[in-house]
Amino acid sequence: MNGLKREGIVQKTIICLLLAIYFFIDRRPVLIEGGLSMDELLSWTYAVNGFESFFDRWLNSSHQPMFYIILTIWNKVLGNPNDYWIRLVPLGFALIALVLYSLFSIRKNGLFLGILLSLFFIFEPLTSGLSVFLRPYSMIFCLIMANLLFLTEFKNKKLFELSVVLLLFTHTLGLIYLCILFVSLLISGFDIKGMIKEYYYLVILSLLTIALVLYQGSQEAVNLNWVGRDFSSFHLNLNIFWFFLACSGFLYKSIKKKGEERLFFVIPLVGICVFFIIDFFVMPFFVGRHFIILYPAGFLFISLGVKELIGFKYTPVLMMIIILFFKAVNGKPRTEVEQGELNYKTLFLKLKESEEISSSKRTLCLYNKSYKGLLKPYSIMYFGFDFCHTHLEVDTDNLKEAENYEYIALLDYDNVKNLKLSSNIIFRDEKGYLKIFKNDKLK
């Protein structure tokens, strides 16, 4: 009997490893070809700058520290890696989440259907896209998946506590998720009073984190003005995902039997309500990647309810159709989507090929607010040095100084065509396209 049990464990382990390897292979073209967006470059810049002034930067920004601590350590270990290696951090968290989900799905549904559910995870556009996005979203997705499983299926108190602490210091979304979890536990029939008594120190820590977020907001560190209310801009995958979740919810016959299963169903519904409340009464909040905090519960519920969706006989066929659909809409690597026809990676590659940039040529880099040093990582990657000799905050009164430099790098559109400068200008226009002007002519 023990031999059969060990054989089953080995089999599941091998399958999970094979799924993880396939996920890595599927994402590898994006790591090779895809350039980093401005937000991702900001993360890489934090890692390159190291732990100098880390505490002050944390208090005076909207970014919680845990992901950037890990990213900085990884950067130090590898010694200023390229944009391929640095993105292995978010991909690593996605792989951990995949393994946890695969173990859960195989345990609940058997080998074949468990593998299909894992492929559904791999090809779902939002999760696969954020798996190589150099921001904390992949880490927070992994932590929420672990948090729910340690609370319910695996019932590991210590790891559940650890996941809560890490969530609080990874992203502000972690705090929002914990509020959603609290309400969902109440609705699902859990003993909230008993849990508060048992985890009172986590409640205190959460309240302190709320105070920290309010302080960061008072420092004007939290800026979500870029988030609009254009609901039509949501990706098709969001609509498909929630439709599939709703079908599972209506057709899952045992939804009223167990609190844990009800919890996985309630969290996304409560989460959407919380999103609406925040967006309409607090601040703009609707952006596709914020929904990632609701996906772990959705995936877990689908894993429990998929057998009852139409009937086990037809479920694999339906799953294959959905998987192929997701694979089709998610097949193209993210290379030029984020930054337009010329992204940062392509820009530096062209600059290197032109052989016009060297350590002896003076380059002034103009920046807005917190984006100082944003070009440093790619500069080190392609030239071996920071090509920005001087950093200057964008101010028309200071642009006279720019005449002393051969190149000027503008991170944002600043009416560049009206700048009467003899320097070569690298800039990002109002549509997000990066361009190079040489002697006032587009190169």
Short mmCIF file of C-alpha atoms in Angstrom, two decimals:
data_model
loop_
_atom_site.label_atom_id
_atom_site.label_comp_id
_atom_site.label_asym_id
_atom_site.label_seq_id
_atom_site.Cartn_x
_atom_site.Cartn_y
_atom_site.Cartn_z
CA MET A 1 0.00 0.00 0.00
CA ASN A 2 2.82 2.37 0.94
CA GLY A 3 4.56 1.45 -2.31
CA LEU A 4 1.48 2.42 -4.33
CA LYS A 5 1.22 5.68 -2.40
CA ARG A 6 4.88 6.51 -3.07
CA GLU A 7 4.39 5.63 -6.74
CA GLY A 8 1.43 8.00 -6.93
CA ILE A 9 3.44 10.82 -5.34
CA VAL A 10 6.33 10.27 -7.76
CA GLN A 11 3.92 10.24 -10.70
CA LYS A 12 2.27 13.51 -9.63
CA THR A 13 5.67 15.11 -9.02
CA ILE A 14 6.92 14.15 -12.49
CA ILE A 15 3.74 15.44 -14.14
CA CYS A 16 3.93 18.74 -12.25
CA LEU A 17 7.58 19.16 -13.28
CA LEU A 18 6.72 18.42 -16.92
CA LEU A 19 3.89 20.98 -16.81
CA ALA A 20 6.24 23.54 -15.28
CA ILE A 21 8.85 22.87 -17.98
CA TYR A 22 6.21 23.26 -20.68
CA PHE A 23 5.02 26.54 -19.12
CA PHE A 24 8.61 27.81 -19.14
CA ILE A 25 9.10 26.79 -22.79
CA ASP A 26 5.82 28.49 -23.73
CA ARG A 27 6.89 31.76 -22.05
CA ARG A 28 10.52 31.68 -23.22
CA PRO A 29 9.93 33.48 -26.57
CA VAL A 30 8.55 36.44 -24.63
CA LEU A 31 11.64 36.49 -22.41
CA ILE A 32 13.90 36.49 -25.47
CA GLU A 33 12.01 38.83 -27.82
CA GLY A 34 9.88 41.00 -25.56
CA GLY A 35 11.07 44.37 -24.31
CA LEU A 36 10.25 45.80 -20.90
CA SER A 37 7.62 48.50 -20.50
CA MET A 38 8.23 51.68 -18.49
CA ASP A 39 6.64 50.14 -15.37
CA GLU A 40 8.84 47.05 -15.69
CA LEU A 41 11.95 49.17 -16.20
CA LEU A 42 11.12 50.96 -12.96
CA SER A 43 11.22 47.59 -11.16
CA TRP A 44 14.53 46.71 -12.79
CA THR A 45 15.92 50.14 -11.85
CA TYR A 46 15.05 49.50 -8.19
CA ALA A 47 16.98 46.22 -8.39
CA VAL A 48 20.00 47.82 -10.09
CA ASN A 49 20.13 50.64 -7.52
CA GLY A 50 20.33 48.05 -4.74
CA PHE A 51 19.48 48.68 -1.11
CA GLU A 52 20.78 52.25 -1.04
CA SER A 53 18.01 54.50 0.38
CA PHE A 54 15.68 51.48 0.15
CA PHE A 55 13.77 52.32 3.34
CA ASP A 56 13.12 55.94 2.32
CA ARG A 57 12.06 54.85 -1.16
CA TRP A 58 9.63 52.33 0.34
CA LEU A 59 7.98 54.85 2.67
CA ASN A 60 7.66 57.49 -0.02
CA SER A 61 6.32 55.34 -2.83
CA SER A 62 3.25 53.22 -3.42
CA HIS A 63 5.36 50.06 -3.83
CA GLN A 64 5.49 47.50 -1.03
CA PRO A 65 9.00 46.08 -0.58
CA MET A 66 8.95 42.27 -0.64
CA PHE A 67 9.04 41.71 -4.41
CA TYR A 68 11.77 44.35 -4.86
CA ILE A 69 13.88 42.85 -2.06
CA ILE A 70 13.80 39.49 -3.85
CA LEU A 71 14.45 41.18 -7.21
CA THR A 72 17.41 43.14 -5.80
CA ILE A 73 18.98 40.03 -4.25
CA TRP A 74 18.51 38.13 -7.54
CA ASN A 75 20.12 41.01 -9.43
CA LYS A 76 23.08 41.04 -7.01
CA VAL A 77 23.57 37.27 -7.26
CA LEU A 78 23.64 37.33 -11.06
CA GLY A 79 25.60 40.58 -11.28
CA ASN A 80 23.38 42.94 -13.30
CA PRO A 81 21.71 40.34 -15.56
CA ASN A 82 19.95 41.06 -18.84
CA ASP A 83 16.18 41.41 -19.25
CA TYR A 84 15.89 37.64 -19.81
CA TRP A 85 17.30 36.57 -16.45
CA ILE A 86 15.70 39.32 -14.38
CA ARG A 87 12.22 38.20 -15.51
CA LEU A 88 12.80 34.70 -14.18
CA VAL A 89 11.70 36.07 -10.79
CA PRO A 90 8.03 36.64 -11.75
CA LEU A 91 8.08 33.50 -13.91
CA GLY A 92 9.37 31.51 -10.94
CA PHE A 93 6.39 32.58 -8.83
CA ALA A 94 4.03 31.63 -11.67
CA LEU A 95 5.64 28.18 -11.85
CA ILE A 96 5.16 27.67 -8.10
CA ALA A 97 1.49 28.66 -8.44
CA LEU A 98 1.11 26.23 -11.35
CA VAL A 99 2.58 23.34 -9.35
CA LEU A 100 0.26 24.07 -6.39
CA TYR A 101 -2.76 24.27 -8.68
CA SER A 102 -1.78 21.11 -10.58
CA LEU A 103 -1.42 19.12 -7.35
CA PHE A 104 -4.83 20.35 -6.20
CA SER A 105 -6.53 19.64 -9.55
CA ILE A 106 -5.05 16.16 -9.95
CA ARG A 107 -5.98 15.35 -6.37
CA LYS A 108 -9.59 16.41 -6.91
CA ASN A 109 -10.21 15.31 -10.50
CA GLY A 110 -7.75 12.57 -11.34
CA LEU A 111 -4.78 12.64 -13.68
CA PHE A 112 -6.33 13.38 -17.08
CA LEU A 113 -8.72 16.14 -16.08
CA GLY A 114 -6.13 17.56 -13.69
CA ILE A 115 -3.68 17.97 -16.58
CA LEU A 116 -6.35 19.65 -18.71
CA LEU A 117 -7.07 22.10 -15.89
CA SER A 118 -3.35 22.82 -15.60
CA LEU A 119 -3.17 23.57 -19.33
CA PHE A 120 -6.15 25.89 -18.87
CA PHE A 121 -4.06 27.68 -16.23
CA ILE A 122 -1.01 27.87 -18.53
CA PHE A 123 -2.86 29.33 -21.52
CA GLU A 124 -5.20 31.74 -19.70
CA PRO A 125 -4.02 35.10 -21.14
CA LEU A 126 -3.92 37.21 -17.97
CA THR A 127 -2.04 34.69 -15.83
CA SER A 128 0.39 33.74 -18.60
CA GLY A 129 0.95 37.38 -19.54
CA LEU A 130 1.68 38.50 -15.98
CA SER A 131 3.97 35.50 -15.44
CA VAL A 132 6.72 37.36 -17.33
CA PHE A 133 5.66 40.88 -16.35
CA LEU A 134 8.37 42.42 -14.14
CA ARG A 135 6.01 43.67 -11.44
CA PRO A 136 4.70 42.03 -8.22
CA TYR A 137 1.51 40.63 -9.81
CA SER A 138 2.86 37.13 -10.41
CA MET A 139 4.16 36.97 -6.83
CA ILE A 140 0.87 38.12 -5.35
CA PHE A 141 -1.02 35.59 -7.51
CA CYS A 142 1.24 32.82 -6.19
CA LEU A 143 0.83 33.97 -2.58
CA ILE A 144 -2.97 34.08 -2.84
CA MET A 145 -3.05 30.60 -4.38
CA ALA A 146 -0.88 29.34 -1.52
CA ASN A 147 -2.91 31.29 1.05
CA LEU A 148 -6.19 29.66 -0.01
CA LEU A 149 -4.74 26.16 -0.20
CA PHE A 150 -2.98 26.42 3.18
CA LEU A 151 -6.23 27.66 4.72
CA THR A 152 -8.45 24.95 3.23
CA GLU A 153 -7.01 21.93 1.43
CA PHE A 154 -3.57 21.59 3.08
CA LYS A 155 -4.57 23.17 6.43
CA ASN A 156 -1.10 24.41 7.37
CA LYS A 157 -1.42 27.20 9.96
CA LYS A 158 2.21 28.37 9.87
CA LEU A 159 2.37 28.63 6.08
CA PHE A 160 -1.03 30.35 6.02
CA GLU A 161 0.29 32.96 8.48
CA LEU A 162 3.45 33.41 6.42
CA SER A 163 1.43 33.91 3.23
CA VAL A 164 -0.67 36.63 4.92
CA VAL A 165 2.45 38.51 6.08
CA LEU A 166 4.03 38.30 2.63
CA LEU A 167 0.79 39.46 0.99
CA LEU A 168 0.70 42.57 3.18
CA PHE A 169 4.22 43.57 2.14
CA THR A 170 4.16 42.58 -1.53
CA HIS A 171 1.49 44.86 -3.02
CA THR A 172 -1.39 47.05 -1.82
CA LEU A 173 -3.64 44.60 -3.67
CA GLY A 174 -2.70 42.05 -1.02
CA LEU A 175 -4.44 44.15 1.61
CA ILE A 176 -7.52 44.45 -0.60
CA TYR A 177 -7.53 40.68 -1.13
CA LEU A 178 -7.42 40.06 2.63
CA CYS A 179 -10.43 42.35 3.09
CA ILE A 180 -12.25 40.38 0.37
CA LEU A 181 -11.22 37.11 2.06
CA PHE A 182 -12.55 38.32 5.43
CA VAL A 183 -16.00 39.14 3.99
CA SER A 184 -16.04 35.90 1.96
CA LEU A 185 -15.22 33.80 5.04
CA LEU A 186 -18.12 35.44 6.85
CA ILE A 187 -20.54 34.74 3.98
CA SER A 188 -19.27 31.17 3.59
CA GLY A 189 -20.09 30.26 7.17
CA PHE A 190 -16.60 30.16 8.70
CA ASP A 191 -16.13 30.91 12.41
CA ILE A 192 -14.91 34.49 11.99
CA LYS A 193 -14.82 35.26 15.73
CA GLY A 194 -12.73 32.19 16.37
CA MET A 195 -10.36 33.04 13.50
CA ILE A 196 -9.92 36.63 14.76
CA LYS A 197 -8.99 35.30 18.21
CA GLU A 198 -6.61 32.77 16.69
CA TYR A 199 -4.98 35.19 14.25
CA TYR A 200 -5.31 38.45 16.22
CA TYR A 201 -1.68 39.39 15.49
CA LEU A 202 -2.38 39.22 11.75
CA VAL A 203 -5.36 41.54 12.24
CA ILE A 204 -3.10 44.03 14.08
CA LEU A 205 -0.46 43.77 11.34
CA SER A 206 -3.14 44.40 8.70
CA LEU A 207 -4.30 47.54 10.52
CA LEU A 208 -0.70 48.79 10.69
CA THR A 209 -0.36 48.13 6.96
CA ILE A 210 -3.50 50.19 6.32
CA ALA A 211 -1.88 53.04 8.29
CA LEU A 212 1.27 52.68 6.15
CA VAL A 213 -0.74 52.84 2.91
CA LEU A 214 -2.55 55.96 4.16
CA TYR A 215 0.83 57.52 4.98
CA GLN A 216 2.13 56.68 1.51
CA GLY A 217 -0.99 58.29 0.06
CA SER A 218 -0.35 61.44 2.11
CA GLN A 219 3.09 61.63 0.49
CA GLU A 220 1.36 61.69 -2.92
CA ALA A 221 3.01 58.35 -3.65
CA VAL A 222 -0.18 56.67 -4.82
CA ASN A 223 -1.19 57.91 -8.25
CA LEU A 224 -3.90 56.04 -10.13
CA ASN A 225 -5.02 58.86 -12.41
CA TRP A 226 -3.91 56.75 -15.36
CA VAL A 227 -6.65 54.22 -14.55
CA GLY A 228 -9.80 55.01 -16.50
CA ARG A 229 -13.35 53.71 -16.39
CA ASP A 230 -13.41 52.36 -19.92
CA PHE A 231 -15.03 49.00 -19.20
CA SER A 232 -14.99 48.14 -22.90
CA SER A 233 -11.18 48.02 -22.79
CA PHE A 234 -11.18 44.79 -20.75
CA HIS A 235 -9.58 41.91 -22.59
CA LEU A 236 -11.82 39.22 -24.00
CA ASN A 237 -10.19 36.68 -21.70
CA LEU A 238 -11.71 38.36 -18.64
CA ASN A 239 -15.21 37.96 -20.03
CA ILE A 240 -14.60 34.33 -21.02
CA PHE A 241 -13.12 33.53 -17.62
CA TRP A 242 -16.02 34.96 -15.63
CA PHE A 243 -18.57 33.37 -17.95
CA PHE A 244 -16.96 29.99 -17.39
CA LEU A 245 -16.86 30.63 -13.65
CA ALA A 246 -20.55 31.59 -13.62
CA CYS A 247 -21.47 28.40 -15.50
CA SER A 248 -19.52 26.35 -12.99
CA GLY A 249 -21.29 28.14 -10.15
CA PHE A 250 -24.79 27.49 -11.42
CA LEU A 251 -24.17 23.88 -12.32
CA TYR A 252 -22.01 22.75 -9.44
CA LYS A 253 -24.46 20.60 -7.49
CA SER A 254 -22.61 20.44 -4.17
CA ILE A 255 -22.05 24.19 -3.79
CA LYS A 256 -24.09 24.33 -0.56
CA LYS A 257 -22.45 21.34 1.09
CA LYS A 258 -19.01 22.60 2.12
CA GLY A 259 -17.80 25.98 3.32
CA GLU A 260 -14.46 25.67 1.53
CA GLU A 261 -16.04 25.10 -1.87
CA ARG A 262 -18.47 27.93 -1.24
CA LEU A 263 -15.52 30.16 -0.29
CA PHE A 264 -13.83 29.69 -3.68
CA PHE A 265 -17.09 30.67 -5.37
CA VAL A 266 -17.82 33.67 -3.13
CA ILE A 267 -14.38 35.35 -3.28
CA PRO A 268 -14.58 36.43 -6.97
CA LEU A 269 -18.15 37.71 -6.53
CA VAL A 270 -17.29 39.70 -3.38
CA GLY A 271 -14.11 40.88 -5.10
CA ILE A 272 -15.98 42.35 -8.07
CA CYS A 273 -18.31 44.20 -5.67
CA VAL A 274 -15.30 45.57 -3.75
CA PHE A 275 -13.71 46.69 -7.03
CA PHE A 276 -16.85 48.64 -7.92
CA ILE A 277 -16.98 50.26 -4.46
CA ILE A 278 -13.32 51.34 -4.64
CA ASP A 279 -13.65 52.60 -8.20
CA PHE A 280 -16.79 54.69 -7.72
CA PHE A 281 -16.31 55.93 -4.15
CA VAL A 282 -12.55 56.01 -3.46
CA MET A 283 -10.35 56.22 -6.58
CA PRO A 284 -10.15 54.88 -10.15
CA PHE A 285 -9.32 51.20 -9.88
CA PHE A 286 -10.49 49.25 -12.92
CA VAL A 287 -7.50 47.88 -14.78
CA GLY A 288 -7.24 44.34 -16.10
CA ARG A 289 -4.23 43.17 -14.10
CA HIS A 290 -5.83 44.13 -10.76
CA PHE A 291 -8.25 41.25 -11.32
CA ILE A 292 -5.37 38.82 -10.80
CA ILE A 293 -6.14 38.74 -7.05
CA LEU A 294 -9.50 37.07 -7.83
CA TYR A 295 -8.13 34.45 -10.21
CA PRO A 296 -6.71 31.92 -7.70
CA ALA A 297 -10.12 31.39 -6.06
CA GLY A 298 -11.72 31.24 -9.52
CA PHE A 299 -9.26 28.59 -10.71
CA LEU A 300 -9.74 26.52 -7.56
CA PHE A 301 -13.51 26.68 -7.85
CA ILE A 302 -13.41 25.70 -11.51
CA SER A 303 -11.24 22.74 -10.54
CA LEU A 304 -13.93 21.63 -8.07
CA GLY A 305 -16.92 22.33 -10.29
CA VAL A 306 -15.76 21.36 -13.76
CA LYS A 307 -17.06 17.77 -13.50
CA GLU A 308 -20.58 19.06 -13.04
CA LEU A 309 -20.35 21.67 -15.80
CA ILE A 310 -22.01 19.53 -18.46
CA GLY A 311 -21.24 16.02 -17.34
CA PHE A 312 -17.92 14.25 -16.98
CA LYS A 313 -18.32 12.54 -20.35
CA TYR A 314 -18.14 15.82 -22.28
CA THR A 315 -16.04 17.93 -19.93
CA PRO A 316 -12.63 17.01 -21.46
CA VAL A 317 -13.86 18.03 -24.91
CA LEU A 318 -15.09 21.37 -23.59
CA MET A 319 -11.83 21.92 -21.72
CA MET A 320 -9.78 21.24 -24.87
CA ILE A 321 -11.84 23.78 -26.84
CA ILE A 322 -11.30 26.44 -24.17
CA ILE A 323 -7.58 25.64 -23.90
CA LEU A 324 -7.10 25.87 -27.68
CA PHE A 325 -9.01 29.17 -27.72
CA PHE A 326 -6.79 30.65 -25.00
CA LYS A 327 -3.68 29.37 -26.76
CA ALA A 328 -4.81 31.03 -29.99
CA VAL A 329 -5.44 34.46 -28.43
CA ASN A 330 -2.28 34.26 -26.32
CA GLY A 331 0.19 32.98 -28.88
CA LYS A 332 2.04 36.17 -29.86
CA PRO A 333 4.93 37.26 -27.63
CA ARG A 334 4.60 40.71 -26.11
CA THR A 335 7.30 42.56 -28.04
CA GLU A 336 6.01 45.82 -29.45
CA VAL A 337 2.57 46.02 -27.87
CA GLU A 338 3.58 47.90 -24.72
CA GLN A 339 5.82 50.57 -26.22
CA GLY A 340 4.69 51.03 -29.81
CA GLU A 341 6.73 50.50 -32.96
CA LEU A 342 10.06 51.03 -31.18
CA ASN A 343 10.34 49.77 -27.59
CA TYR A 344 13.17 50.38 -25.14
CA LYS A 345 14.92 47.12 -25.96
CA THR A 346 14.79 47.78 -29.70
CA LEU A 347 15.90 51.37 -29.14
CA PHE A 348 19.07 50.38 -27.29
CA LEU A 349 19.79 47.63 -29.79
CA LYS A 350 19.62 50.19 -32.61
CA LEU A 351 21.80 52.61 -30.65
CA LYS A 352 24.38 49.87 -30.13
CA GLU A 353 24.34 48.92 -33.82
CA SER A 354 24.81 52.56 -34.82
CA GLU A 355 27.97 52.75 -32.65
CA GLU A 356 27.15 56.38 -31.92
CA ILE A 357 26.93 55.98 -28.14
CA SER A 358 30.16 55.64 -26.19
CA SER A 359 31.41 56.41 -22.69
CA SER A 360 33.19 59.49 -24.05
CA LYS A 361 30.03 61.05 -25.51
CA ARG A 362 28.00 63.17 -23.11
CA THR A 363 24.32 62.26 -22.76
CA LEU A 364 21.75 64.14 -20.70
CA CYS A 365 18.73 62.14 -19.51
CA LEU A 366 15.64 64.15 -18.66
CA TYR A 367 13.10 62.49 -16.38
CA ASN A 368 9.76 63.05 -14.68
CA LYS A 369 9.41 62.57 -10.90
CA SER A 370 10.28 58.99 -9.87
CA TYR A 371 11.60 57.84 -13.26
CA LYS A 372 15.19 58.94 -12.71
CA GLY A 373 17.65 56.33 -13.92
CA LEU A 374 15.02 54.39 -15.85
CA LEU A 375 17.34 53.86 -18.83
CA LYS A 376 20.22 52.60 -16.70
CA PRO A 377 19.46 48.82 -16.82
CA TYR A 378 19.25 48.57 -20.62
CA SER A 379 22.22 50.92 -20.93
CA ILE A 380 24.35 48.61 -18.79
CA MET A 381 22.98 45.57 -20.63
CA TYR A 382 23.96 46.83 -24.10
CA PHE A 383 26.89 49.19 -23.46
CA GLY A 384 28.33 48.01 -20.16
CA PHE A 385 27.91 51.46 -18.62
CA ASP A 386 25.19 53.98 -17.80
CA PHE A 387 25.10 56.21 -20.89
CA CYS A 388 23.34 58.96 -18.89
CA HIS A 389 26.16 61.25 -17.75
CA THR A 390 23.69 63.61 -16.08
CA HIS A 391 20.06 63.35 -14.93
CA LEU A 392 17.86 66.42 -15.01
CA GLU A 393 14.19 66.69 -14.06
CA VAL A 394 12.11 67.98 -16.96
CA ASP A 395 11.86 71.75 -16.66
CA THR A 396 11.87 74.18 -19.58
CA ASP A 397 14.01 76.62 -17.58
CA ASN A 398 16.76 74.02 -17.31
CA LEU A 399 16.84 73.01 -20.97
CA LYS A 400 19.54 75.58 -21.76
CA GLU A 401 21.98 73.19 -20.10
CA ALA A 402 21.10 70.57 -22.72
CA GLU A 403 23.22 72.33 -25.36
CA ASN A 404 26.33 70.94 -23.65
CA TYR A 405 25.40 67.34 -24.47
CA GLU A 406 25.57 65.31 -27.68
CA TYR A 407 22.48 63.26 -26.81
CA ILE A 408 19.36 64.04 -24.83
CA ALA A 409 17.06 61.24 -23.63
CA LEU A 410 13.47 62.18 -22.83
CA LEU A 411 11.36 59.56 -21.12
CA ASP A 412 8.07 61.27 -21.91
CA TYR A 413 6.64 63.52 -24.58
CA ASP A 414 7.66 67.11 -23.85
CA ASN A 415 6.88 69.02 -27.03
CA VAL A 416 10.15 67.73 -28.45
CA LYS A 417 9.56 69.17 -31.93
CA ASN A 418 9.61 72.69 -30.50
CA LEU A 419 12.95 72.19 -28.73
CA LYS A 420 15.48 74.15 -30.76
CA LEU A 421 18.49 72.09 -29.74
CA SER A 422 21.45 70.91 -31.79
CA SER A 423 21.76 67.72 -29.73
CA ASN A 424 20.54 64.33 -30.89
CA ILE A 425 17.22 63.64 -29.14
CA ILE A 426 15.83 60.31 -27.97
CA PHE A 427 12.23 60.67 -26.85
CA ARG A 428 8.89 58.99 -26.24
CA ASP A 429 6.00 60.73 -27.97
CA GLU A 430 2.41 61.26 -26.82
CA LYS A 431 1.36 57.89 -28.28
CA GLY A 432 4.11 55.98 -26.50
CA TYR A 433 6.38 55.59 -29.54
CA LEU A 434 10.12 55.89 -28.93
CA LYS A 435 11.94 57.83 -31.63
CA ILE A 436 15.35 59.31 -32.31
CA PHE A 437 15.87 62.79 -33.75
CA LYS A 438 19.31 63.57 -35.12
CA ASN A 439 19.88 67.23 -35.87
CA ASP A 440 16.08 67.77 -35.74
CA LYS A 441 15.42 65.07 -38.37
CA LEU A 442 13.82 61.71 -37.67
CA LYS A 443 16.35 58.93 -37.97
#
